Short mmCIF file of C-alpha atoms in Angstrom, two decimals:
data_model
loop_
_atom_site.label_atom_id
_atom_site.label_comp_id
_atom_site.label_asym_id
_atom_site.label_seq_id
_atom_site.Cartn_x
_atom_site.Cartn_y
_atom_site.Cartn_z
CA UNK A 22 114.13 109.65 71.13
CA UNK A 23 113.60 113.56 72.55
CA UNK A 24 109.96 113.15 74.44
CA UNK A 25 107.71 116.31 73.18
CA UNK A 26 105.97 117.50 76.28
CA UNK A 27 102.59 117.06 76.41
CA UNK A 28 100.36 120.12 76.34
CA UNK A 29 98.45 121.24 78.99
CA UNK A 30 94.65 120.31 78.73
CA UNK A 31 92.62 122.14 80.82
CA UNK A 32 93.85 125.51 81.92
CA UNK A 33 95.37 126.49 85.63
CA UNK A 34 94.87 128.17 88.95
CA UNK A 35 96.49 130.75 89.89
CA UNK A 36 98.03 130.16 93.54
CA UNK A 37 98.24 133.67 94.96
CA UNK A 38 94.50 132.51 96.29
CA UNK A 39 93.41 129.07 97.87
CA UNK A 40 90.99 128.56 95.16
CA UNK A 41 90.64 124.25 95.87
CA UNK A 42 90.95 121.81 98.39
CA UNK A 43 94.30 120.61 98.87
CA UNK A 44 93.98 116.50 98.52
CA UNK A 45 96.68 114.46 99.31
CA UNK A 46 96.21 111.51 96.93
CA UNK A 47 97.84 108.74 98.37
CA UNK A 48 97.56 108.54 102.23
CA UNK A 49 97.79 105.69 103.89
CA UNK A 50 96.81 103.49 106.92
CA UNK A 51 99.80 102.06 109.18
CA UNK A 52 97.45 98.63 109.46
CA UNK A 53 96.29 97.34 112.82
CA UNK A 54 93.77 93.89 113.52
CA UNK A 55 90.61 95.81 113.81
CA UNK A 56 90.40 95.74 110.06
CA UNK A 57 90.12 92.29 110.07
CA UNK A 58 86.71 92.68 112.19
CA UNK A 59 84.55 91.82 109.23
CA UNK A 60 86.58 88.76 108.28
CA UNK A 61 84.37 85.72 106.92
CA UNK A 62 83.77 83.30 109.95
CA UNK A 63 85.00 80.50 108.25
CA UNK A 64 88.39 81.95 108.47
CA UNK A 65 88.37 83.42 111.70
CA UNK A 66 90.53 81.19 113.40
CA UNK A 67 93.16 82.33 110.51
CA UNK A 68 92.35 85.70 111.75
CA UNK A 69 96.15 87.60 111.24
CA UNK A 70 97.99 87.98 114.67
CA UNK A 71 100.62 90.68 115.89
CA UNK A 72 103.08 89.18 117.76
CA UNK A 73 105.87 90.48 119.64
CA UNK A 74 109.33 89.43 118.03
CA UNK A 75 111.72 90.76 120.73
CA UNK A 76 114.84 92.63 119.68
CA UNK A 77 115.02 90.21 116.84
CA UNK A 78 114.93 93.47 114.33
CA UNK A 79 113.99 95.72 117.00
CA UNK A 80 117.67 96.82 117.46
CA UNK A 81 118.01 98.51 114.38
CA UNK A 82 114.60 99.54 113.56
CA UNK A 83 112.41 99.58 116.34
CA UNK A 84 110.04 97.36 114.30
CA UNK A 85 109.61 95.37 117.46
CA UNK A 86 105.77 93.50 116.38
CA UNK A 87 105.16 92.21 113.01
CA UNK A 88 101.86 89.89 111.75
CA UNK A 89 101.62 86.56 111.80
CA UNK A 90 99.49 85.48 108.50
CA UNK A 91 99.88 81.53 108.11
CA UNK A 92 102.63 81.09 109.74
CA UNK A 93 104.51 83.30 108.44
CA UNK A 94 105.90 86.84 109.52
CA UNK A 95 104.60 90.25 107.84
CA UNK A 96 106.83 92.37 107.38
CA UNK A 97 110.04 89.77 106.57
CA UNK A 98 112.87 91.99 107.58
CA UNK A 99 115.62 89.29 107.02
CA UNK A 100 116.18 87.11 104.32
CA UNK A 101 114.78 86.54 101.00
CA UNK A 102 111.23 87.78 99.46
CA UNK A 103 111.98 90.24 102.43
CA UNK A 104 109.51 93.63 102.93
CA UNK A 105 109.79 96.37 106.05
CA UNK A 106 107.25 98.88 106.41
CA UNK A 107 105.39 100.18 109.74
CA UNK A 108 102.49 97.92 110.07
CA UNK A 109 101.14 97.04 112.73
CA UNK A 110 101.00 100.21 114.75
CA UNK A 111 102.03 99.03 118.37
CA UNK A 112 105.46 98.49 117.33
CA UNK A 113 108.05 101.06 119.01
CA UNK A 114 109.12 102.71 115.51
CA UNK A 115 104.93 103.82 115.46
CA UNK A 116 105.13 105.33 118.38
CA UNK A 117 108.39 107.20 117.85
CA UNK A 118 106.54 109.31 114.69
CA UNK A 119 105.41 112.47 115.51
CA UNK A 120 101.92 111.57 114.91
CA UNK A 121 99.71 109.05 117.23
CA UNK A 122 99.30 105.70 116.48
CA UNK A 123 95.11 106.59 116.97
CA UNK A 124 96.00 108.24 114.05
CA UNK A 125 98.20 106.41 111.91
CA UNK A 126 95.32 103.59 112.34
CA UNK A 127 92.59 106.28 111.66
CA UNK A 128 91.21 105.01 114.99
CA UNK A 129 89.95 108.37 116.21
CA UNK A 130 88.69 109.49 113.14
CA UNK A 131 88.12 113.26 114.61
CA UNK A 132 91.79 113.49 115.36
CA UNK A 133 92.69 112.25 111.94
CA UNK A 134 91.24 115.20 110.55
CA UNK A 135 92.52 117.73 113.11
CA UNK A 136 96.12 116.42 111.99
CA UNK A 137 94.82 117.04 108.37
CA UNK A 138 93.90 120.19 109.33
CA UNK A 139 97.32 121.16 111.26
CA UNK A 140 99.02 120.17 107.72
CA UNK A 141 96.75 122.09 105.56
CA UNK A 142 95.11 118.84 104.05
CA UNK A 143 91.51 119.10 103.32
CA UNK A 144 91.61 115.45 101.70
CA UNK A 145 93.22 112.33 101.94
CA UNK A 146 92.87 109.14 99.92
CA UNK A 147 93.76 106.35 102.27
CA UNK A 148 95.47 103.22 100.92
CA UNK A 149 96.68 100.19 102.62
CA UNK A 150 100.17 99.93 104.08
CA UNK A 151 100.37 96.00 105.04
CA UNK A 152 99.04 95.08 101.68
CA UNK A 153 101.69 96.13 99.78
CA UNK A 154 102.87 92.67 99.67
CA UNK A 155 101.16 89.51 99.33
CA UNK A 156 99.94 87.94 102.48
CA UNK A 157 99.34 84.80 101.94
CA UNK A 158 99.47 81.69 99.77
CA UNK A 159 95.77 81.32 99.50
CA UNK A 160 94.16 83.08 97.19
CA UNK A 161 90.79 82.44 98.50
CA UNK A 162 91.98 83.71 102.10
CA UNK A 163 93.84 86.38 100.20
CA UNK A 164 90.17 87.95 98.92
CA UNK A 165 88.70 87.19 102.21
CA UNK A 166 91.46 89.66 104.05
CA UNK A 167 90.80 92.19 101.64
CA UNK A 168 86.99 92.36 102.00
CA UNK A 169 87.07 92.59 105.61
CA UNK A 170 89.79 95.63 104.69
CA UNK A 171 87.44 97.27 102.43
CA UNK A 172 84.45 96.49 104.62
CA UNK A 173 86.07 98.28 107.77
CA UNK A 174 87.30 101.00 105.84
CA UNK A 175 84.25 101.61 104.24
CA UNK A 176 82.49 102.16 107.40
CA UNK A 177 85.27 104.19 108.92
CA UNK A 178 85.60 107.06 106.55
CA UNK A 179 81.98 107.40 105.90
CA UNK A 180 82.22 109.28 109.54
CA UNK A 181 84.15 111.89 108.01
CA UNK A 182 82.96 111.31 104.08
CA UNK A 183 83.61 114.43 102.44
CA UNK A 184 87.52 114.33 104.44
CA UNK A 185 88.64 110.51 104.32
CA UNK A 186 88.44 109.07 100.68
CA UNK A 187 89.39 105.49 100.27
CA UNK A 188 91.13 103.03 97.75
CA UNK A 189 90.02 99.05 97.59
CA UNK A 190 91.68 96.11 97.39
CA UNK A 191 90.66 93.30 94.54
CA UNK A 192 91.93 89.51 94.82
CA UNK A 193 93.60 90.04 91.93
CA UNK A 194 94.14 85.94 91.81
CA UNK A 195 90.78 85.11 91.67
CA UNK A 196 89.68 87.50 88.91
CA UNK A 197 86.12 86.37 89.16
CA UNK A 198 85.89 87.68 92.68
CA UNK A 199 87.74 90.74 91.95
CA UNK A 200 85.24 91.51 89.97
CA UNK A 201 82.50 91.22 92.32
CA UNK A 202 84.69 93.18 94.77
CA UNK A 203 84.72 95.91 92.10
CA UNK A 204 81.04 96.15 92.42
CA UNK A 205 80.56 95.74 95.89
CA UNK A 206 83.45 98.60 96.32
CA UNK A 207 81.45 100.76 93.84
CA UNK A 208 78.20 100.35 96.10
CA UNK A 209 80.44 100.81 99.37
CA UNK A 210 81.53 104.21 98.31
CA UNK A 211 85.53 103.40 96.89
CA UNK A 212 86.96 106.26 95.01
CA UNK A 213 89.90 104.21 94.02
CA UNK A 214 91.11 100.83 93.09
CA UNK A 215 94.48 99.28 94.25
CA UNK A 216 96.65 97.01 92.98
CA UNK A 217 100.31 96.20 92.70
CA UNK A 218 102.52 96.05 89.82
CA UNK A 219 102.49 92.72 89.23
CA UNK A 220 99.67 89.21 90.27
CA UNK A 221 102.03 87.65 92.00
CA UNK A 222 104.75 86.46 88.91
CA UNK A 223 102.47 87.66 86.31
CA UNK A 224 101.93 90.55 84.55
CA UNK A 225 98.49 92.86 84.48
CA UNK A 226 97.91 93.04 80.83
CA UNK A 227 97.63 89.04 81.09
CA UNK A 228 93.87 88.79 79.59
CA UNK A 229 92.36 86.79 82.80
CA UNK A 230 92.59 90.20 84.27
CA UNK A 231 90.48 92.03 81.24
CA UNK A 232 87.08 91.60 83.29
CA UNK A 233 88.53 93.17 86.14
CA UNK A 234 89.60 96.14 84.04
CA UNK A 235 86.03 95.77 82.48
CA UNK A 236 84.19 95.83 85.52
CA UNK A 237 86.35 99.07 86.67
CA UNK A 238 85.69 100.80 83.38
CA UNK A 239 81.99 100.03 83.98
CA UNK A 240 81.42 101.95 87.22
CA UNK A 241 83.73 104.81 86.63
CA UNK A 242 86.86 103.55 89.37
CA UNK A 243 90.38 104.61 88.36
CA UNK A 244 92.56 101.57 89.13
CA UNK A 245 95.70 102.93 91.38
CA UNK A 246 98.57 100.59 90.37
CA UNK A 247 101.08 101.27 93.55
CA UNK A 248 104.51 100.73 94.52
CA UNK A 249 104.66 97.14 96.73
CA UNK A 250 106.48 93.56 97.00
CA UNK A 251 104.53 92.32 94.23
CA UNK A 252 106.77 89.86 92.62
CA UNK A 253 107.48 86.57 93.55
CA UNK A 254 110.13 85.22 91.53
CA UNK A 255 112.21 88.85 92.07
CA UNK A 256 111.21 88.31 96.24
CA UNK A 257 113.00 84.81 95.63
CA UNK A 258 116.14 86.22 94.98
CA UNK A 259 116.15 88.89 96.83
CA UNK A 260 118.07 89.08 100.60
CA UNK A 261 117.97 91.91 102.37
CA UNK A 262 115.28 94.69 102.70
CA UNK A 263 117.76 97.30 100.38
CA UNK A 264 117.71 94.89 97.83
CA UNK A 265 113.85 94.42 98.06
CA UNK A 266 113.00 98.47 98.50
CA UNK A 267 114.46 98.99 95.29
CA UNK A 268 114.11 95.77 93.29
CA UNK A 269 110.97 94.46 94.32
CA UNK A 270 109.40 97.27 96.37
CA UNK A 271 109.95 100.63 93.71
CA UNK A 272 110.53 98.85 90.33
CA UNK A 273 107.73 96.73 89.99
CA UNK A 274 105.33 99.62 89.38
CA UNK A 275 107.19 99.85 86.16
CA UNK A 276 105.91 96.42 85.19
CA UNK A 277 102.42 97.77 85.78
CA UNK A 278 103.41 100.78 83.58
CA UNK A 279 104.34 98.46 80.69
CA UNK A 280 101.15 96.52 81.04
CA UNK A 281 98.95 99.60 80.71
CA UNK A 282 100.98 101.17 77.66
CA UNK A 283 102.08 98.70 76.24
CA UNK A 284 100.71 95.34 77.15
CA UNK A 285 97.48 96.53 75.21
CA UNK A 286 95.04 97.21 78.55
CA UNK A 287 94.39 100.80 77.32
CA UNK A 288 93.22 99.52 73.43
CA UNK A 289 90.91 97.28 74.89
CA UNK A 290 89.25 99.70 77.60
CA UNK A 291 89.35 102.96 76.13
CA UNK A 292 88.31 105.04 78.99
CA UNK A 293 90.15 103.49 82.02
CA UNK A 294 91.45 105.33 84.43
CA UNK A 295 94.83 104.48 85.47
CA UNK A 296 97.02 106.17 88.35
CA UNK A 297 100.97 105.11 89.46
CA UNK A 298 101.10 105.83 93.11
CA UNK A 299 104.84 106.75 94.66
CA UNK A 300 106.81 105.79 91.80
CA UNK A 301 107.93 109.06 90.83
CA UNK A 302 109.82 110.57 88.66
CA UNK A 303 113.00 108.68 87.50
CA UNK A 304 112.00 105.36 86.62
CA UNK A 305 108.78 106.31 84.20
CA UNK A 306 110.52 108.62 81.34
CA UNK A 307 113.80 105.70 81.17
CA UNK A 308 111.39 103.03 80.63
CA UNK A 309 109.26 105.07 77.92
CA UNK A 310 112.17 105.67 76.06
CA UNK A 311 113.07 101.69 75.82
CA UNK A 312 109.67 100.82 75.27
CA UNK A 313 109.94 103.30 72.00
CA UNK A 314 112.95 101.93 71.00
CA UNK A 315 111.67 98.08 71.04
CA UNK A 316 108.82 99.21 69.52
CA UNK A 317 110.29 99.75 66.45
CA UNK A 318 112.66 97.05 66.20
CA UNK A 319 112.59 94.37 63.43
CA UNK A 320 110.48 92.76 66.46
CA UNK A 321 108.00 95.11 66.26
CA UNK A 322 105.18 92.77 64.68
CA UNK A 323 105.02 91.87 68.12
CA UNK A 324 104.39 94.37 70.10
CA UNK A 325 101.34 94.11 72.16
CA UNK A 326 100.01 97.75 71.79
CA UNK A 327 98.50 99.62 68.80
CA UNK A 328 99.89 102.73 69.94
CA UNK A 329 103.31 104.11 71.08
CA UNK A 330 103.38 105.08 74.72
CA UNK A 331 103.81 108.26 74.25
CA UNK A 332 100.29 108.53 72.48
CA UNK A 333 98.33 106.66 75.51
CA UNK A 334 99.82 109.46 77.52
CA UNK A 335 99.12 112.19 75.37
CA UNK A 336 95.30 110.41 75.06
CA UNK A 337 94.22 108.89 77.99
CA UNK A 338 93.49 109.65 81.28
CA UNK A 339 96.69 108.40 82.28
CA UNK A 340 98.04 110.30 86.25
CA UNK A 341 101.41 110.13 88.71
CA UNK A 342 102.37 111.10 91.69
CA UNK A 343 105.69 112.28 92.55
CA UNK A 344 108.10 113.58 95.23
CA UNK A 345 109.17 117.02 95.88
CA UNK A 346 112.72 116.82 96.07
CA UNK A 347 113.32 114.91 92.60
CA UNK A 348 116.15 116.60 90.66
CA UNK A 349 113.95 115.59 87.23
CA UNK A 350 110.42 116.73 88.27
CA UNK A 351 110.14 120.12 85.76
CA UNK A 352 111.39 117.56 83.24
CA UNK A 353 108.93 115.24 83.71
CA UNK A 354 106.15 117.38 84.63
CA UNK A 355 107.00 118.56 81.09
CA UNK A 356 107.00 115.47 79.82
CA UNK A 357 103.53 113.63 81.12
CA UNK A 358 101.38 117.40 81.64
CA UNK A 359 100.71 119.61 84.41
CA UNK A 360 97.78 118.32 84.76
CA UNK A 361 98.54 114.93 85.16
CA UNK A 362 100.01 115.07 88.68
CA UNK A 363 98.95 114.48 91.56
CA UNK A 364 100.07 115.48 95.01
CA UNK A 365 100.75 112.86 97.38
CA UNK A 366 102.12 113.47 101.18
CA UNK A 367 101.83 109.57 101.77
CA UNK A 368 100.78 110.50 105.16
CA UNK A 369 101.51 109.13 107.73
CA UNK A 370 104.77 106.83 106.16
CA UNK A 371 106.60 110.39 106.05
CA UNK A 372 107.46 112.70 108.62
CA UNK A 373 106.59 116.71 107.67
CA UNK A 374 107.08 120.15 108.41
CA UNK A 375 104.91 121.70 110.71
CA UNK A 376 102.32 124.34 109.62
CA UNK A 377 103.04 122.78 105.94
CA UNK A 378 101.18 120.63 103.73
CA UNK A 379 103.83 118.07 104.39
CA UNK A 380 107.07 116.94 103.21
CA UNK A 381 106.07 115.71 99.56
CA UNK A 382 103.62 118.96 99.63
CA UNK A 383 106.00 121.41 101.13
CA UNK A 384 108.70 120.74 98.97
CA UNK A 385 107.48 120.96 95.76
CA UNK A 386 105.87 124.69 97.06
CA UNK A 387 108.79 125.62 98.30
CA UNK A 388 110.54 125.05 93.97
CA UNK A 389 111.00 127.95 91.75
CA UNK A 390 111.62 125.95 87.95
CA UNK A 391 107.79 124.33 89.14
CA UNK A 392 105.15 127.24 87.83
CA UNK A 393 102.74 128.71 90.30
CA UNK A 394 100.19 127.34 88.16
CA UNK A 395 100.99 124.16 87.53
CA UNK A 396 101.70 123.79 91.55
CA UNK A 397 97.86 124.65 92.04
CA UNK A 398 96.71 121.74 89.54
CA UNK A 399 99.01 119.26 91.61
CA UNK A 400 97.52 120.25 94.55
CA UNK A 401 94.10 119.58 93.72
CA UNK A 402 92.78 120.02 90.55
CA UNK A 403 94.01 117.43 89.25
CA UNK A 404 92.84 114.46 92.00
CA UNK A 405 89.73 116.02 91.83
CA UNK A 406 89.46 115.11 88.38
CA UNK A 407 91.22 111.69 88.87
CA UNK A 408 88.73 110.76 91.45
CA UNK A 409 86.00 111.70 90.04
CA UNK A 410 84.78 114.18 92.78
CA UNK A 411 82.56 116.83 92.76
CA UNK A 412 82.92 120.05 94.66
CA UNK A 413 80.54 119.07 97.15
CA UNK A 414 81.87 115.67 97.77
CA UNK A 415 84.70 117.49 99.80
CA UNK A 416 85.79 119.26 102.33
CA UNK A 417 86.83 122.85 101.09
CA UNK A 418 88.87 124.61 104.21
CA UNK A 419 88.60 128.36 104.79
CA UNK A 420 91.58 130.74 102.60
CA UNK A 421 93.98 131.67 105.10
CA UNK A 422 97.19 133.51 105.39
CA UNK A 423 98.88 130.55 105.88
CA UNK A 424 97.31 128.55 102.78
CA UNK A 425 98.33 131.51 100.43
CA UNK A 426 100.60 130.51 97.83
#
């Protein structure tokens, strides 16, 4: 079927004047072990290691230090259920980017900012880079490594509160402590919750997760399904870090997508929040249209949802992120609403422009079939809404010449 686009809700800014904060909605952290600071003691002789691993990898990639979780090797640059991403930050590639690794660890909190500020960021929502994957085979480890995470970055952006936003992790696995992690995020001052495409092998709209989805309805947390190596059983067959980028890494956000229109999540909890973080703009609007096309198959009886997907969008509160330089994005932007994207720089995994609000940021300014207007809403506007945030829970930098649009 031919996708009507969905109108836009609220109205627009116009972007010859700074008239918002710029927010880039999914930073991120390049991990290092100081987040594990708060671990439980009863682990702490678990506690994750970086170890040096020589020119092993480092040859091609400079990853020269990966994490040592159980006995096994985070990121798994060579064979199967293999991952590569920049975490931890003493490794060689860190160093090479043209940001400090005091910075890419949001170690110097100060400087963090002043490299927001040299970007034109007045915002960043931080989410973890090393737990993009699974970590480990116990689940009850698993959710103590995540509340240490959440517990140091809870403390570390309330230095700079109205600047450095943050996402939480939930142990997904053990759904009665994700819970419990919900609330305790809540009460630490989360503006986001994270979690991968799929629990491991199985899907989110599985009902063991509704309390989890419950308990984030309940204190007003959007939950941020990202990009990550979230499958097993597709890690299991998958050999090489190219297969695992785009197999594993990109494509099992589309599983979460599925869940959340049309696994049913959305009919149960009407006013969830839900967010896909870096997937894009290719993969959602392919797997809408076969999703519409089962739906109304003899097999329809079947079908999980009430509603087509289409509707949920059209309905709920329902947001993506996207990249600049995608050949599709006035399509889709057409297609989900103005004011249902969200800027994302994914600071500090890219490099950017100088003077600019980044790559992701810079890019999409820089395209004439994108409207003025709808540029402002992704700039902003629209995170500020996600989030939840109130004008005076953020930092609002001065109009200058160099912000004008």
């Amino acid at each position: 079927m031919t996708y009507q686009s969905v109108p836009n809700r609220r109205g627009a800014f116009a972007s010859a004047e700074k008239k918002h904060p710029f927010i880039d909605a999914d930073s991120h952290i390049e991990d290092h072990d100081g987040i594990f600071d708060y671990l439980d003691r009863a682990y702490w002789h678990r506690r994750p290691k970086i170890v040096h691993i020589g020119d092993m990898i480092a040859h091609r990639t400079q990853r020269n230090y990966a994490w040592l979780i159980d006995g096994e090797m985070r990121p798994k640059m060579q064979g199967y259920q293999a991952s590569c991403h920049a975490s931890p930050i003493v490794t060689d590639y860190a160093k090479l980017k043209p940001v400090s690794t005091a910075i890419q660890g949001i170690l110097d909190v100060d400087a963090y900012c002043a490299k927001m500020d040299e970007i034109q960021l007045d915002v960043a929502t931080i989410y973890s880079t090393l737990f993009l994957q699974p970590l480990t085979r116990d689940p009850l480890f698993e959710a103590a490594l995540m509340r240490s995470y959440n517990s140091w970055m809870a403390e570390t952006c309330a230095k700079k509160p109205t600047r450095l936003k943050w996402a939480a992790l939930l142990p997904m696995r053990l759904p009665d402590q994700a819970v419990k992690e919900v609330h305790r995020a809540k009460a630490l001052g989360a503006t986001s919750l994270m979690v991968l495409g799929t629990v491991g092998s199985v899907l989110l709209h599985d009902r063991r997760f509704d309390p989890v989805w419950a308990a984030a309805e309940e204190v007003g947390l959007p939950i941020c399904v990202h990009v990550g190596w979230a499958h097993d059983g597709i890690g299991e067959g998958l050999d090489s870090p190219a297969a695992a980028f785009i197999l594993n890494f990109e494509m099992t956000i589309v599983f979460g997508f599925f869940s959340f229109l049309g696994g049913g999540i959305l009919d149960r909890f009407k006013s969830l929040k839900v967010g896909f973080l870096e997937g894009g703009a290719s993969w959602f609007p392919t797997v809408l249209d076969r999703m519409d096309k089962w739906r109304v198959t003899p097999a329809a009886e079947v079908w999980p949802a009430e509603k087509a997907p289409i509707d949920y969008l059209r309905e709920r509160e329902i947001y993506f992120t996207v990249e600049g330089d995608e050949a599709n994005l006035p399509a889709f932007v057409d297609l989900i609403g103005a004011d249902r994207i969200l800027g994302a720089a994914d600071f500090p995994h890219t490099h950017y422009a100088g003077g600019k609000l980044g790559e992701a940021f810079g890019s999409i300014r820089e395209r004439d079939d994108v409207p003025d207007a709808h540029k402002d809403l992704i700039f902003g506007p629209n995170a500020m809404r996600f989030y939840g945030l109130k004008p005076e829970d953020v930092h609002f930098s001065k109009p200058t010449q160099s912000t004008q649009g």
